[in-house]
């Protein structure tokens, strides 16, 4: 059995996780820490267009956008949001 991937959560994905409802947040955290590292390529699908290079993994009504570095055995969680919003461009920030 191959060793699991290391998971890192980007600074932009951390507040997105905190904004999820408690039940959904718990399920997503369990998924990205316990399930996803075992086989991220099987549990996600590659994205196209502006999101090329990222993959989408499902957890209930929520999607976790990830970048998988197979060589380094690393998963970077880029975005976590409801399926209706996750593929839309984020709103521009003030400043």
Protein backbone atom coordinates (compact mmCIF):
# COMPACT_ATOMS: atom_id res chain seq x y z
CA UNK A 1 0.00 0.00 0.00
CA UNK A 2 1.33 3.41 -0.92
CA UNK A 3 1.67 6.01 1.81
CA UNK A 4 -1.12 8.59 1.93
CA UNK A 5 -0.78 12.10 0.58
CA UNK A 6 -0.01 15.03 2.86
CA UNK A 7 -2.88 17.54 3.00
CA UNK A 8 -2.43 21.30 3.27
CA UNK A 9 -5.27 23.82 3.43
CA UNK A 10 -4.64 27.14 1.69
CA UNK A 11 -5.07 30.39 3.59
CA UNK A 12 -8.06 31.23 1.37
CA UNK A 13 -9.79 27.89 2.06
CA UNK A 14 -9.53 28.12 5.87
CA UNK A 15 -12.19 30.84 6.29
CA UNK A 16 -14.39 29.03 3.77
CA UNK A 17 -14.29 25.95 6.01
CA UNK A 18 -15.15 28.04 9.07
CA UNK A 19 -18.22 29.49 7.32
CA UNK A 20 -19.74 26.08 6.57
CA UNK A 21 -22.59 24.80 8.75
CA UNK A 22 -21.19 22.72 11.64
CA UNK A 23 -22.40 19.37 10.31
CA UNK A 24 -21.04 20.04 6.82
CA UNK A 25 -17.74 21.39 8.17
CA UNK A 26 -17.22 18.26 10.26
CA UNK A 27 -17.92 16.02 7.28
CA UNK A 28 -15.60 18.00 4.99
CA UNK A 29 -12.75 18.07 7.54
CA UNK A 30 -13.05 14.32 8.11
CA UNK A 31 -13.08 13.78 4.34
CA UNK A 32 -9.97 15.88 3.61
CA UNK A 33 -7.97 14.50 6.54
CA UNK A 34 -8.95 10.81 6.59
CA UNK A 35 -10.47 9.74 3.26
CA UNK A 36 -9.04 11.95 0.50
CA UNK A 37 -5.32 11.38 1.30
CA UNK A 38 -5.62 7.66 0.58
CA UNK A 39 -6.49 8.09 -3.12
CA UNK A 40 -7.14 11.69 -4.22
CA UNK A 41 -7.11 10.92 -7.94
CA UNK A 42 -9.86 8.30 -7.64
CA UNK A 43 -11.97 10.49 -5.34
CA UNK A 44 -11.85 13.62 -7.50
CA UNK A 45 -12.36 14.65 -11.09
CA UNK A 46 -10.17 16.96 -13.16
CA UNK A 47 -11.58 20.38 -13.96
CA UNK A 48 -11.36 22.30 -17.23
CA UNK A 49 -11.44 25.87 -18.46
CA UNK A 50 -10.32 28.50 -15.95
CA UNK A 51 -9.97 25.76 -13.32
CA UNK A 52 -7.63 23.54 -15.34
CA UNK A 53 -5.03 22.00 -13.05
CA UNK A 54 -7.48 21.66 -10.17
CA UNK A 55 -9.63 18.70 -9.23
CA UNK A 56 -13.05 18.61 -7.57
CA UNK A 57 -13.95 16.18 -4.80
CA UNK A 58 -17.53 15.74 -3.55
CA UNK A 59 -18.69 15.64 0.04
CA UNK A 60 -22.48 15.79 0.18
CA UNK A 61 -23.67 19.12 -1.24
CA UNK A 62 -20.18 20.60 -0.91
CA UNK A 63 -17.19 20.50 -3.22
CA UNK A 64 -13.53 20.62 -2.29
CA UNK A 65 -11.28 22.01 -5.01
CA UNK A 66 -7.78 20.60 -4.74
CA UNK A 67 -4.42 20.67 -6.47
CA UNK A 68 -2.68 17.28 -6.38
CA UNK A 69 1.12 17.09 -6.61
CA UNK A 70 1.70 13.40 -7.29
CA UNK A 71 5.49 13.66 -7.14
CA UNK A 72 5.53 15.30 -3.71
CA UNK A 73 2.49 13.27 -2.52
CA UNK A 74 0.78 16.53 -1.52
CA UNK A 75 -2.80 17.78 -1.75
CA UNK A 76 -3.49 21.51 -1.49
CA UNK A 77 -7.10 22.38 -0.64
CA UNK A 78 -7.79 25.53 -2.64
CA UNK A 79 -11.51 26.14 -2.14
CA UNK A 80 -14.46 24.69 -0.22
CA UNK A 81 -18.01 25.76 -1.06
CA UNK A 82 -21.55 24.62 -1.80
CA UNK A 83 -21.88 22.92 -5.16
CA UNK A 84 -23.98 25.83 -6.49
CA UNK A 85 -21.19 28.34 -5.84
CA UNK A 86 -17.87 26.52 -5.93
CA UNK A 87 -17.13 26.84 -9.66
CA UNK A 88 -18.00 30.54 -9.87
CA UNK A 89 -15.24 33.09 -9.76
CA UNK A 90 -14.80 34.46 -6.25
CA UNK A 91 -16.09 37.99 -5.67
CA UNK A 92 -13.37 40.63 -5.95
CA UNK A 93 -12.00 41.67 -2.60
CA UNK A 94 -12.19 45.24 -1.36
CA UNK A 95 -8.90 47.04 -1.45
